[in-house]
Coordinates of C-alpha atoms and ligand atoms in Angstrom, one line a residue:
X1356 CA -18.9 -15.9 11.8
X1357 CA -17.6 -18.8 13.7
X1358 CA -20.0 -19.7 16.5
X1359 CA -18.3 -22.6 18.2
X1360 CA -16.0 -21.5 21.0
X1361 CA -12.8 -23.2 21.7
X1362 CA -12.4 -25.3 24.8
X1363 CA -9.4 -24.8 27.2
X1364 CA -8.0 -28.2 26.0
X1365 CA -8.1 -26.9 22.4
X1366 CA -5.9 -24.0 23.2
X1367 CA -2.5 -24.1 21.5
X1368 CA -0.8 -23.3 24.8
X1369 CA -2.4 -26.4 26.4
X1370 CA 0.3 -28.4 24.6
X1371 CA 3.0 -26.6 26.7
X1372 CA 1.1 -26.3 30.0
X1373 CA -1.6 -28.9 30.1
X1374 CA 0.1 -32.3 29.6
X1375 CA 1.2 -34.5 32.5
X1376 CA 4.7 -35.1 31.3
X1377 CA 8.2 -34.0 32.1
X1378 CA 8.3 -31.2 29.5
X1379 CA 5.0 -29.6 30.8
X1380 CA 6.4 -29.9 34.3
X1381 CA 9.3 -27.8 33.1
X1382 CA 7.0 -25.2 31.6
X1383 CA 4.9 -25.0 34.7
X1384 CA 7.8 -24.9 37.2
X1385 CA 9.5 -22.1 35.2
X1386 CA 6.2 -20.2 35.1
X1387 CA 6.1 -20.6 38.9
X1388 CA 9.7 -19.3 39.0
X1389 CA 8.3 -16.1 37.6
X1390 CA 5.9 -15.8 40.5
X1391 CA 2.7 -17.2 39.0
X1392 CA 0.2 -19.6 40.5
X1393 CA -1.1 -22.3 38.2
X1394 CA -4.6 -20.7 38.4
X1395 CA -3.0 -17.6 36.8
X1396 CA -2.7 -19.3 33.5
X1397 CA -4.2 -22.8 33.5
X1398 CA -6.9 -23.1 30.8
X1399 CA -6.5 -19.5 29.8
X1400 CA -5.5 -18.1 26.5
X1401 CA -1.9 -17.0 26.5
X1402 CA -1.7 -13.6 24.8
X1403 CA 1.7 -12.7 23.4
X1404 CA 2.2 -9.0 23.4
X1405 CA 4.7 -8.3 20.7
X1406 CA 6.2 -5.0 21.9
X1407 CA 8.5 -2.9 19.7
X1408 CA 9.5 -0.6 22.6
X1409 CA 13.1 0.5 22.6
X1410 CA 15.2 3.3 24.0
X1411 CA 16.2 4.2 20.5
X1412 CA 12.7 4.5 19.2
X1413 CA 11.2 7.9 20.1
X1414 CA 7.8 7.0 18.6
X1415 CA 7.3 4.1 21.0
X1416 CA 8.5 5.7 24.3
X1417 CA 5.0 5.2 25.8
X1418 CA 4.9 1.5 25.1
X1419 CA 6.4 0.7 28.5
X1420 CA 3.3 2.1 30.0
X1421 CA 0.9 1.0 27.3
X1422 CA 1.9 -2.6 27.6
X1423 CA 0.8 -2.6 31.2
X1424 CA -2.6 -1.3 30.0
X1425 CA -2.8 -4.1 27.4
X1426 CA -1.9 -6.6 30.1
X1427 CA -4.7 -5.2 32.3
X1428 CA -7.2 -5.9 29.6
X1429 CA -5.9 -9.4 29.0
X1430 CA -6.2 -10.2 32.7
X1431 CA -9.6 -8.7 33.0
X1432 CA -10.9 -10.9 30.1
X1433 CA -9.4 -14.0 31.7
X1434 CA -6.3 -14.4 29.6
X1435 CA -2.6 -14.7 30.5
X1436 CA -0.5 -11.9 29.1
X1437 CA 3.1 -12.5 28.1
X1438 CA 5.2 -9.6 26.8
X1439 CA 7.6 -10.5 24.1
X1440 CA 9.9 -7.7 23.0
X1441 CA 10.8 -7.6 19.3
X1442 CA 13.2 -5.5 17.2
X1443 CA 12.1 -1.9 17.1
X1444 CA 12.5 -0.3 13.7
X1445 CA 13.3 3.3 14.6
X1446 CA 12.8 5.4 11.5
X1447 CA 15.1 8.2 12.4
X1448 CA 18.0 6.2 13.6
X1449 CA 18.2 2.8 11.9
X1450 CA 20.6 2.6 8.9
X1451 CA 20.8 2.1 6.0
X1452 CA 17.0 2.2 6.3
X1453 CA 14.3 0.5 8.4
X1454 CA 13.0 -0.9 5.2
X1455 CA 16.0 -3.2 5.1
X1456 CA 14.7 -4.7 8.4
X1457 CA 10.9 -4.8 7.8
X1458 CA 11.1 -8.4 6.7
X1459 CA 13.4 -9.2 9.6
X1460 CA 10.8 -8.0 12.1
X1461 CA 8.1 -9.8 10.2
X1462 CA 10.1 -13.0 10.5
X1463 CA 10.8 -12.4 14.2
X1464 CA 7.1 -11.8 14.9
X1465 CA 6.1 -14.9 13.1
X1466 CA 8.7 -17.1 14.8
X1467 CA 8.1 -15.7 18.3
X1468 CA 4.4 -16.7 17.9
X1469 CA 5.3 -20.1 16.5
X1470 CA 8.0 -21.1 18.9
X1471 CA 6.4 -20.0 22.2
X1472 CA 3.0 -21.1 23.7
X1473 CA 1.0 -18.2 22.2
X1474 CA -2.7 -18.6 21.6
X1475 CA -3.2 -15.1 20.3
X1476 CA -1.3 -11.8 20.0
X1477 CA -1.5 -8.1 20.5
X1478 CA 0.9 -6.4 18.1
X1479 CA 2.3 -3.0 19.4
X1480 CA 3.7 -0.9 16.6
X1481 CA 3.4 2.4 14.8
X1482 CA 6.7 3.8 13.7
X1483 CA 6.6 3.4 9.9
X1484 CA 7.8 -0.2 9.1
X1485 CA 6.8 -1.7 12.4
X1486 CA 3.1 -1.8 11.4
X1487 CA 3.5 -3.8 8.1
X1488 CA 6.2 -5.9 9.6
X1489 CA 4.1 -7.1 12.6
X1490 CA 1.0 -7.6 10.5
X1491 CA 3.0 -9.6 7.9
X1492 CA 4.4 -11.9 10.6
X1493 CA 1.0 -12.3 12.2
X1494 CA -0.7 -13.1 8.9
X1495 CA 1.8 -15.8 8.1
X1496 CA 1.5 -17.3 11.5
X1497 CA -2.3 -16.9 11.4
X1498 CA -3.0 -17.0 15.2
X1499 CA -5.7 -14.6 16.4
X1500 CA -4.0 -11.2 16.4
X1501 CA -5.0 -7.6 17.0
X1502 CA -3.0 -4.5 16.3
X1503 CA -2.5 -1.7 18.8
X1504 CA -1.3 1.5 17.0
X1505 CA 1.2 3.7 18.8
X1506 CA -0.8 6.8 17.9
X1507 CA 0.5 10.1 16.5
X1508 CA 2.4 12.6 18.6
X1509 CA 1.0 16.1 19.4
X1510 CA 1.4 19.0 17.0
X1511 CA 4.8 20.7 16.8
X1512 CA 5.2 24.4 17.5
X1513 CA 7.7 27.1 16.6
X1514 CA 7.3 30.9 17.0
X1515 CA 3.5 30.6 16.6
X1516 CA 3.6 28.3 13.6
X1517 CA 2.4 24.7 13.7
X1518 CA 5.1 22.2 12.7
X1519 CA 4.5 18.9 11.1
X1520 CA 6.9 15.9 11.3
X1521 CA 9.1 15.5 8.2
X1522 CA 7.2 17.9 6.0
X1523 CA 8.4 21.0 7.9
X1524 CA 11.9 19.5 8.2
X1525 CA 12.1 19.4 4.4
X1526 CA 10.5 22.8 4.1
X1527 CA 12.7 24.7 6.6
X1528 CA 15.8 22.9 5.4
X1529 CA 15.2 24.3 2.0
X1530 CA 14.5 27.8 3.5
X1531 CA 17.8 27.5 5.4
X1532 CA 19.7 26.6 2.3
X1533 CA 18.0 29.4 0.4
X1534 CA 19.1 31.8 3.2
X1535 CA 15.5 32.7 4.3
X1536 CA 15.8 31.5 7.9
X1537 CA 18.8 31.7 10.3
X1538 CA 20.8 28.9 12.1
X1539 CA 19.1 30.0 15.3
X1540 CA 15.7 29.6 13.8
X1541 CA 16.7 26.1 12.6
X1542 CA 17.8 25.2 16.1
X1543 CA 14.5 26.4 17.6
X1544 CA 12.6 24.3 15.1
X1545 CA 14.7 21.3 16.2
X1546 CA 13.4 21.8 19.8
X1547 CA 9.7 22.3 18.8
X1548 CA 9.0 19.8 16.0
X1549 CA 8.6 16.6 18.1
X1550 CA 7.2 17.3 21.6
X1551 CA 5.5 14.1 22.8
X1552 CA 5.5 10.3 22.5
X1553 CA 3.9 9.0 19.4
X1554 CA 4.7 8.5 15.7
X1555 CA 4.9 11.3 13.1
X1556 CA 1.8 13.4 13.1
X1557 CA 1.6 14.3 9.5
X1558 CA 0.1 11.7 7.1
X1559 CA 3.4 10.0 6.8
X1560 CA 4.0 6.3 6.5
X1561 CA 3.2 5.7 10.2
X1562 CA -0.3 7.4 10.2
X1563 CA -0.9 5.9 6.8
X1564 CA -0.1 2.3 7.8
X1565 CA -1.9 2.4 11.2
X1566 CA -4.9 3.8 9.3
X1567 CA -4.6 1.1 6.7
X1568 CA -4.5 -1.5 9.6
X1569 CA -7.7 -0.1 10.9
X1570 CA -9.3 0.0 7.5
X1571 CA -8.5 -3.6 6.8
X1572 CA -10.0 -4.6 10.1
X1573 CA -7.0 -5.3 12.3
X1574 CA -7.7 -2.7 15.1
X1575 CA -10.6 -1.9 17.2
X1576 CA -12.7 0.9 15.6
X1577 CA -11.1 4.4 16.0
X1578 CA -7.8 3.1 17.4
X1579 CA -5.5 4.5 14.7
X1580 CA -6.4 8.2 15.1
X1581 CA -6.0 8.7 18.9
X1582 CA -2.9 10.8 19.8
X1583 CA -0.4 8.8 21.8
X1584 CA -0.5 10.9 25.0
X1585 CA -4.3 11.0 25.1
X1586 CA -6.0 9.1 28.0
X1587 CA -8.3 7.5 25.3
X1588 CA -5.1 5.9 23.9
X1589 CA -4.5 4.2 27.3
X1590 CA -8.1 3.0 27.4
X1591 CA -7.8 1.7 23.9
X1592 CA -4.8 -0.4 24.9
X1593 CA -6.9 -2.0 27.6
X1594 CA -9.8 -2.7 25.3
X1595 CA -7.4 -4.2 22.8
X1596 CA -5.9 -6.6 25.3
X1597 CA -9.4 -7.6 26.3
X1598 CA -10.5 -8.3 22.8
X1599 CA -7.4 -10.4 22.0
X1600 CA -8.7 -13.0 24.6
X1601 CA -12.1 -13.0 22.9
X1602 CA -10.6 -13.5 19.5
X1603 CA -8.8 -16.6 20.8
X1604 CA -12.0 -18.2 22.1
X1605 CA -13.7 -17.3 18.8
X1606 CA -10.7 -18.5 16.8
X1607 CA -10.8 -15.3 14.7
X1608 CA -7.6 -15.3 12.8
X1609 CA -5.8 -12.8 10.5
X1610 CA -6.7 -14.6 7.3
X1611 CA -10.4 -14.6 8.3
X1612 CA -10.1 -10.8 8.3
X1613 CA -7.7 -10.1 5.5
X1614 CA -9.5 -10.9 2.2
X1615 CA -10.0 -9.0 -1.0
X1616 CA -12.6 -6.7 0.5
X1617 CA -10.3 -5.8 3.4
X1618 CA -7.5 -5.0 1.0
X1619 CA -9.9 -2.9 -1.1
X1620 CA -10.8 -1.0 2.0
X1621 CA -7.2 -0.5 3.0
X1622 CA -6.2 0.9 -0.4
X1623 CA -9.3 3.1 -0.6
X1624 CA -8.6 4.5 2.9
X1625 CA -5.0 5.2 2.0
X1626 CA -6.1 7.1 -1.1
X1627 CA -8.8 9.0 0.8
X1628 CA -6.4 10.2 3.5
X1629 CA -3.6 11.2 1.0
X1630 CA -1.5 8.4 2.5
X1631 CA 2.2 7.7 1.9
X1632 CA 3.4 6.0 -1.3
X1633 CA 5.1 3.5 1.0
X1634 CA 1.7 1.9 1.6
X1635 CA 1.8 0.6 -1.9
X1636 CA 4.9 -1.6 -1.2
X1637 CA 3.6 -2.6 2.3
X1638 CA 0.0 -3.5 1.2
X1639 CA 1.2 -5.6 -1.7
X1640 CA 3.5 -7.5 0.7
X1641 CA 0.7 -7.9 3.3
X1642 CA -1.9 -9.0 0.8
X1643 CA 0.4 -11.6 -0.7
X1644 CA 1.2 -13.0 2.7
X1645 CA -2.5 -13.9 2.9
X1646 CA -2.7 -15.1 -0.7
X1647 CA -4.8 -12.1 -1.8
X1648 CA -3.9 -10.7 -5.2
X1649 CA -2.8 -7.1 -5.2
X1650 CA -0.8 -5.3 -7.8
X1651 CA -0.1 -1.7 -8.9
X1652 CA -3.1 -1.7 -11.3
X1653 CA -5.6 -1.9 -8.4
X1654 CA -4.0 1.1 -6.8
X1655 CA -4.4 3.0 -10.0
X1656 CA -7.9 1.8 -10.7
X1657 CA -9.1 2.8 -7.2
X1658 CA -7.2 6.1 -7.3
X1659 CA -9.2 7.1 -10.4
X1660 CA -12.4 7.0 -8.4
X1661 CA -11.4 7.7 -4.8
X1662 CA -11.6 11.3 -3.5
X1663 CA -9.0 12.8 -1.1
X1664 CA -11.0 13.7 2.0
X1665 CA -8.5 14.2 4.8
X1666 CA -7.0 17.6 4.9
X1667 CA -3.7 16.5 6.4
X1668 CA -0.2 17.5 5.6
X1669 CA 1.7 17.0 3.3
X1670 CA -1.3 16.9 0.9
X1671 CA -3.4 19.2 3.0
X1672 CA -3.2 21.7 5.9
X1673 CA -3.8 20.0 9.3
X1674 CA -2.1 17.4 11.5
X1675 CA -3.3 14.1 13.1
X1676 CA -4.2 15.7 16.4
X1677 CA -6.7 17.9 14.5
X1678 CA -7.8 14.9 12.5
X1679 CA -8.7 13.0 15.8
X1680 CA -10.7 15.9 17.1
X1681 CA -12.5 16.2 13.8
X1682 CA -13.7 12.6 13.9
X1683 CA -10.7 10.6 12.8
X1684 CA -10.5 7.8 10.4
X1685 CA -14.0 6.4 11.1
X1686 CA -15.5 9.6 9.9
X1687 CA -13.5 9.5 6.7
X1688 CA -14.5 5.9 6.1
X1689 CA -18.2 6.8 6.7
X1690 CA -17.9 9.7 4.2
X1691 CA -16.6 7.3 1.6
X1692 CA -20.0 5.6 1.5
X1693 CA -20.3 3.0 -1.3
X1694 CA -16.6 3.2 -2.2
X1695 CA -16.0 1.0 0.9
X1696 CA -16.8 -2.7 1.2
X1697 CA -19.0 -2.4 4.2
X1698 CA -19.4 -6.1 4.7
X1699 CA -15.7 -6.7 5.4
X1700 CA -15.0 -8.5 8.7
X1701 CA -12.9 -6.9 11.5
X1702 CA -11.2 -8.1 14.6
X1703 CA -14.1 -7.0 16.9
X1704 CA -16.3 -9.5 15.2
X1705 CA -18.4 -6.9 13.5
X1706 CA -18.4 -5.6 9.9
X1707 CA -16.6 -2.4 8.8
X1708 CA -20.1 -1.0 8.0
X1709 CA -21.3 -1.7 11.6
X1710 CA -18.1 -0.2 13.1
X1711 CA -18.5 3.2 11.3
X1712 CA -22.3 3.5 11.3
X1713 CA -22.3 6.1 14.1
X1714 CA -19.2 8.0 13.0
X1715 CA -19.5 11.8 12.9
X1716 CA -17.5 14.7 11.4
X1717 CA -16.9 17.6 13.8
X1718 CA -14.9 19.8 11.4
X1719 CA -15.8 19.7 7.7
X1720 CA -12.7 21.5 6.6
X1721 CA -10.5 18.8 8.1
X1722 CA -12.6 15.8 7.1
X1723 CA -14.3 16.6 3.8
X1724 CA -17.4 15.1 2.3
X1725 CA -17.1 13.7 -1.2
X1726 CA -18.7 16.8 -2.7
X1727 CA -16.1 19.0 -1.2
X1728 CA -13.1 16.7 -1.6
X1729 CA -9.6 18.3 -1.7
X1730 CA -9.0 16.3 -4.8
X1731 CA -11.8 14.5 -6.7
X1732 CA -9.5 11.6 -7.7
X1733 CA -5.9 10.6 -8.6
X1734 CA -4.3 11.2 -5.3
X1735 CA -1.9 8.6 -6.5
X1736 CA -0.9 7.5 -10.1
X1737 CA 0.9 4.5 -11.4
X1738 CA 3.1 5.3 -14.4
X1739 CA 4.5 3.0 -17.0
X1740 CA 6.7 3.3 -20.1
X1741 CA 10.1 2.4 -21.4
X1742 CA 11.7 3.9 -18.3
X1743 CA 9.5 1.9 -15.9
X1744 CA 8.2 -1.3 -17.6
X1745 CA 7.1 -2.7 -14.2
X1746 CA 5.7 0.5 -13.0
X1747 CA 6.6 3.7 -11.0
X1748 CA 4.4 5.8 -8.8
X1749 CA 3.8 9.5 -8.1
X1750 CA 1.6 11.4 -5.7
X1751 CA 0.1 14.1 -8.0
X1752 CA -1.5 16.4 -5.3
X1753 CA 2.0 16.7 -3.7
X1754 CA 3.4 18.0 -6.9
X1755 CA 3.1 21.5 -8.6
X1756 CA 0.3 21.0 -11.1
X1757 CA 2.3 22.5 -14.1
X1758 CA 4.7 19.5 -13.7
X1759 CA 2.1 16.9 -14.2
X1760 CA 2.9 17.0 -17.9
X1761 CA 6.5 17.8 -18.4
X1762 CA 9.4 16.9 -20.7
X1763 CA 13.0 17.9 -19.7
X1764 CA 16.6 17.0 -19.9
X1765 CA 18.0 14.5 -17.5
X1766 CA 20.6 15.5 -14.9
X1767 CA 21.9 12.1 -13.7
X1768 CA 23.5 11.1 -10.4
X1769 CA 25.1 7.7 -10.2
X1770 CA 24.2 7.2 -6.6
X1771 CA 23.4 9.1 -3.4
X1772 CA 27.0 10.1 -2.6
X1773 CA 27.4 11.4 -6.1
X1774 CA 24.2 13.5 -5.7
X1775 CA 25.3 14.8 -2.2
X1776 CA 28.7 15.8 -3.7
X1777 CA 27.4 17.7 -6.7
X1778 CA 23.8 18.8 -6.2
X1779 CA 24.8 22.2 -4.9
X1780 CA 27.7 22.8 -7.3
X1781 CA 27.1 26.2 -8.8
X1782 CA 28.4 24.8 -12.2
X1783 CA 25.9 21.9 -12.3
X1784 CA 24.2 22.2 -15.7
X1785 CA 20.6 22.3 -14.3
X1786 CA 17.7 24.6 -14.7
X1787 CA 14.1 24.6 -13.5
X1788 CA 13.0 22.4 -16.5
X1789 CA 15.6 19.7 -15.9
X1790 CA 14.7 16.3 -14.7
X1791 CA 16.8 15.1 -11.8
X1792 CA 17.6 11.3 -11.9
X1793 CA 19.1 9.3 -9.0
X1794 CA 20.3 5.7 -9.7
X1795 CA 21.1 2.9 -7.2
X1796 CA 18.5 3.7 -4.7
X1797 CA 16.2 0.7 -5.1
X1798 CA 15.6 -2.5 -3.0
X1799 CA 19.1 -3.8 -3.8
X1800 CA 20.8 -0.6 -4.9
X1801 CA 20.1 1.5 -1.8
X1802 CA 20.1 -1.0 -0.3
X1803 CA 16.7 -1.3 1.2
X1804 CA 15.1 1.3 -1.1
X1805 CA 15.8 4.2 1.2
X1806 CA 13.5 7.3 1.4
X1807 CA 15.7 9.4 -0.8
X1808 CA 13.0 10.0 -3.5
X1809 CA 12.4 13.6 -2.6
X1810 CA 15.7 14.5 -4.2
X1811 CA 16.9 18.0 -3.1
X1812 CA 16.4 21.0 -5.4
X1813 CA 19.8 22.4 -6.3
X1814 CA 20.7 25.3 -4.2
X1815 CA 21.2 27.7 -7.1
X1816 CA 17.6 27.0 -8.2
X1817 CA 16.3 27.4 -4.6
X1818 CA 17.8 30.8 -4.6
X1819 CA 15.9 31.6 -7.8
X1820 CA 12.6 30.6 -6.0
X1821 CA 12.2 27.1 -7.6
X1822 CA 10.5 24.8 -5.1
X1823 CA 9.5 21.9 -7.2
X1824 CA 11.0 20.0 -10.1
X1825 CA 10.5 16.5 -11.7
X1826 CA 12.7 14.0 -9.9
X1827 CA 13.0 10.3 -10.7
X1828 CA 14.5 7.4 -8.8
X1829 CA 14.0 3.8 -7.8
X1830 CA 13.9 5.0 -4.1
X1831 CA 10.9 5.4 -1.9
X1832 CA 9.9 8.7 -0.4
X1833 CA 8.9 9.5 3.1
X1834 CA 5.1 10.0 3.4
X1835 CA 5.8 13.4 4.9
X1836 CA 7.6 14.5 1.7
X1837 CA 6.2 16.3 -1.2
X1838 CA 7.1 17.3 -4.8
X1839 CA 7.0 16.0 -8.3
X1840 CA 8.9 12.9 -7.3
X1841 CA 8.5 9.8 -9.4
X1842 CA 9.3 6.8 -7.2
X1843 CA 9.6 3.0 -7.0
X1844 CA 10.8 2.8 -10.6
X1845 CA 10.9 -0.9 -11.5
X1846 CA 12.9 -2.8 -12.3
X1847 CA 15.5 -0.9 -10.4
X1848 CA 18.8 0.4 -11.8
X1849 CA 21.0 -1.9 -9.7
X1850 CA 19.8 -4.9 -11.6
X1851 CA 19.9 -3.2 -15.0
X1852 CA 16.5 -1.7 -15.2
X1853 CA 16.1 1.0 -17.9
X1854 CA 16.9 3.7 -15.2
X1855 CA 20.4 2.4 -15.3
X1856 CA 20.7 3.4 -18.9
X1857 CA 19.7 7.1 -18.5
X1858 CA 22.5 9.6 -19.4
X1859 CA 22.9 13.4 -18.9
X1860 CA 20.9 15.3 -21.4
X1861 CA 18.5 12.5 -22.4
X1862 CA 14.9 13.8 -22.7
X1863 CA 12.4 12.3 -20.2
X1864 CA 8.7 12.6 -20.6
X1865 CA 6.4 12.6 -17.6
X1866 CA 2.6 12.5 -18.4
X1867 CA 0.6 11.9 -15.2
X1868 CA -2.8 12.1 -16.8
X1869 CA -1.6 9.7 -19.5
X1870 CA 0.1 7.6 -16.8
X1871 CA 3.4 7.6 -18.9
X1872 CA 7.0 7.8 -18.1
X1873 CA 9.3 7.5 -21.1
X1874 CA 12.9 8.0 -22.0
X1875 CA 13.0 9.6 -25.4
X1876 CA 15.9 7.5 -26.6
X1877 CA 15.6 5.1 -29.5
X1878 CA 15.3 1.4 -28.8
X1879 CA 18.5 0.7 -30.8
X1880 CA 20.5 3.1 -28.6
X1881 CA 19.0 1.7 -25.4
X1882 CA 19.9 -1.8 -26.6
X1883 CA 23.5 -0.7 -27.2
X1884 CA 23.7 0.9 -23.7
X1885 CA 22.2 -2.2 -22.2
X1886 CA 24.8 -4.5 -23.7
X1887 CA 27.5 -2.2 -22.4
X1888 CA 26.0 -2.1 -18.9
X1889 CA 27.9 -4.0 -16.2
X1890 CA 26.3 -5.3 -13.0
X1891 CA 27.7 -3.9 -9.8
X1892 CA 29.6 -6.2 -7.5
X1893 CA 27.5 -7.7 -4.7
X1894 CA 27.2 -5.4 -1.7
X1895 CA 27.2 -8.1 0.9
X1896 CA 29.2 -11.3 1.1
X1897 CA 27.7 -12.6 4.4
X1898 CA 25.1 -12.3 7.1
X1899 CA 21.6 -10.8 6.9
X1900 CA 22.7 -8.4 4.1
X1901 CA 23.6 -11.4 1.9
X1902 CA 20.3 -13.1 2.6
X1903 CA 18.4 -9.9 2.0
X1904 CA 20.2 -9.4 -1.4
X1905 CA 19.4 -12.9 -2.5
X1906 CA 15.7 -12.9 -1.6
X1907 CA 14.3 -9.4 -1.8
X1908 CA 11.7 -8.8 -4.5
X1909 CA 11.2 -5.6 -6.5
X1910 CA 9.0 -2.7 -5.4
X1911 CA 6.0 -3.7 -7.6
X1912 CA 6.1 -7.1 -5.8
X1913 CA 6.1 -5.6 -2.3
X1914 CA 9.8 -6.1 -1.4
X1915 CA 9.1 -9.2 0.6
X1916 CA 11.5 -12.1 0.7
X1917 CA 10.5 -14.5 -2.0
X1918 CA 10.4 -17.4 0.5
X1919 CA 8.0 -15.6 2.8
X1920 CA 5.1 -15.0 0.4
X1921 CA 2.0 -17.2 0.9
X1922 CA 2.6 -20.9 0.6
X1923 CA 2.1 -24.0 2.7
X1924 CA 1.6 -23.2 6.4
X1925 CA 4.8 -23.8 8.4
X1926 CA 4.1 -26.6 10.9
X1927 CA 3.9 -25.9 14.6
X1928 CA 6.9 -27.2 16.6
X1929 CA 6.9 -30.6 18.3
X1930 CA 6.7 -30.2 22.1
X1931 CA 9.4 -32.5 23.5
Ligands
FES772 FE1 8.6 7.1 13.8 FE2 8.1 9.0 11.8 S1 9.9 8.6 13.0 S2 6.9 7.5 12.6

């Protein structure tokens, strides 16, 4: 640990406020314009509060109030809070997908911190991509930074049943298409499934990534599991603001926290909570921002020995509110014992082991011990073969077990619109053993690798009672989804990966225990198809889309922009 405390003159903000020149006069006079006295900020750490509140983001509606609580903590600890709004990536509304803008927000976060007089930062996010985006930006900027998770919303309810975000949308949509519930039922579900501020309360990408942020040491202990409307969430916001000030004086920066042990803990935690497959893409990008090596092989290696302990939908039964009352993430981490790197540093200055030492489990069905794990291992599997030379992923516990080893004939859709037009065609040549394939859904093809990976079961099969089939794409899948869905196939079909070469009727072999995904077509035939393949025309000629298309990396490399991965530190701006 660093022992020497910074002096006020060593603060980064001192360069803006402390000098006796004309520029500093301007900074001070404009701060006075906002109603502050010099004593409000002089010699104090400026804490930038990067707030992803927006009227269009239902998961962050409480951030207007929470930011006041963060500010309260900053003031109490002797800092100067400055709220800086940043793009809110609203999962339900933003098209074509929030993933298209994750790197955009990461850049915005990094450049806000660089271009303004920030000494440290509180990062306020939670809805899916906001968490990795803010952390990626903060890691690259490397100013003291702490993450304040939005917290999950309360349980959903309908007619006495508990509803979970996403998972029950897919479930009841299938039941509606199968004719098992009415339009009126469906409308009632619409009213009851999301009933408070906060992010999705299943173990979707939001809960997964906020938990990963805590497991890698970027939040105060326990922060990720508190439901958004709970009074403890407000108190946590204040504590987080306070701690940000301390981190500045101690000069405790993201890359002091994010090392190989922190990444090991994040991956292990994601596996133990049955986290979203999206975490794979995000954690690879995060780790690489800090120069820490992470690839698909580490996920697979840790999956082979990490038990699934959190009984949360979609892999389990309960929701995040129940998880909090049962002890939350700290209790899961404690139950992992030696599977965790207990010496990893965290933002409160203590080790992960110290932070979870007194954690308790209050419901052993919701938070399991290793002996009574829901799944002993393999809550995630990395597949390779001639259909995915650079890897693909599947979440085995979310799939019907009989599909873990399966060979079937491909039913191929050229893109999403083709699938939407034909999937429910009564004449579609598909049966329960078919393998549904979707092309052009990857980082470039989607674009933005949308969450289309839980391809719908054809209506005629739903009516026969089929609820799971092998489905393959280069898309991602919402963490709230389930099924035998092979995702993140790399390289993607848009750039001519082998997925582009699959045709109707080809045999595809999925072997999860053997970690294989193969197209049973001869090499000679595949070579002939490849030479006949034509690259699609570029989707964007200008603007952000064009920059995105030029610089986005493939799923196995984290879908970061190639120029944002770790490298020489960008210099601070001159103040003149
Ligand atoms: Fe925001 Fe699910 S919609 S987390």
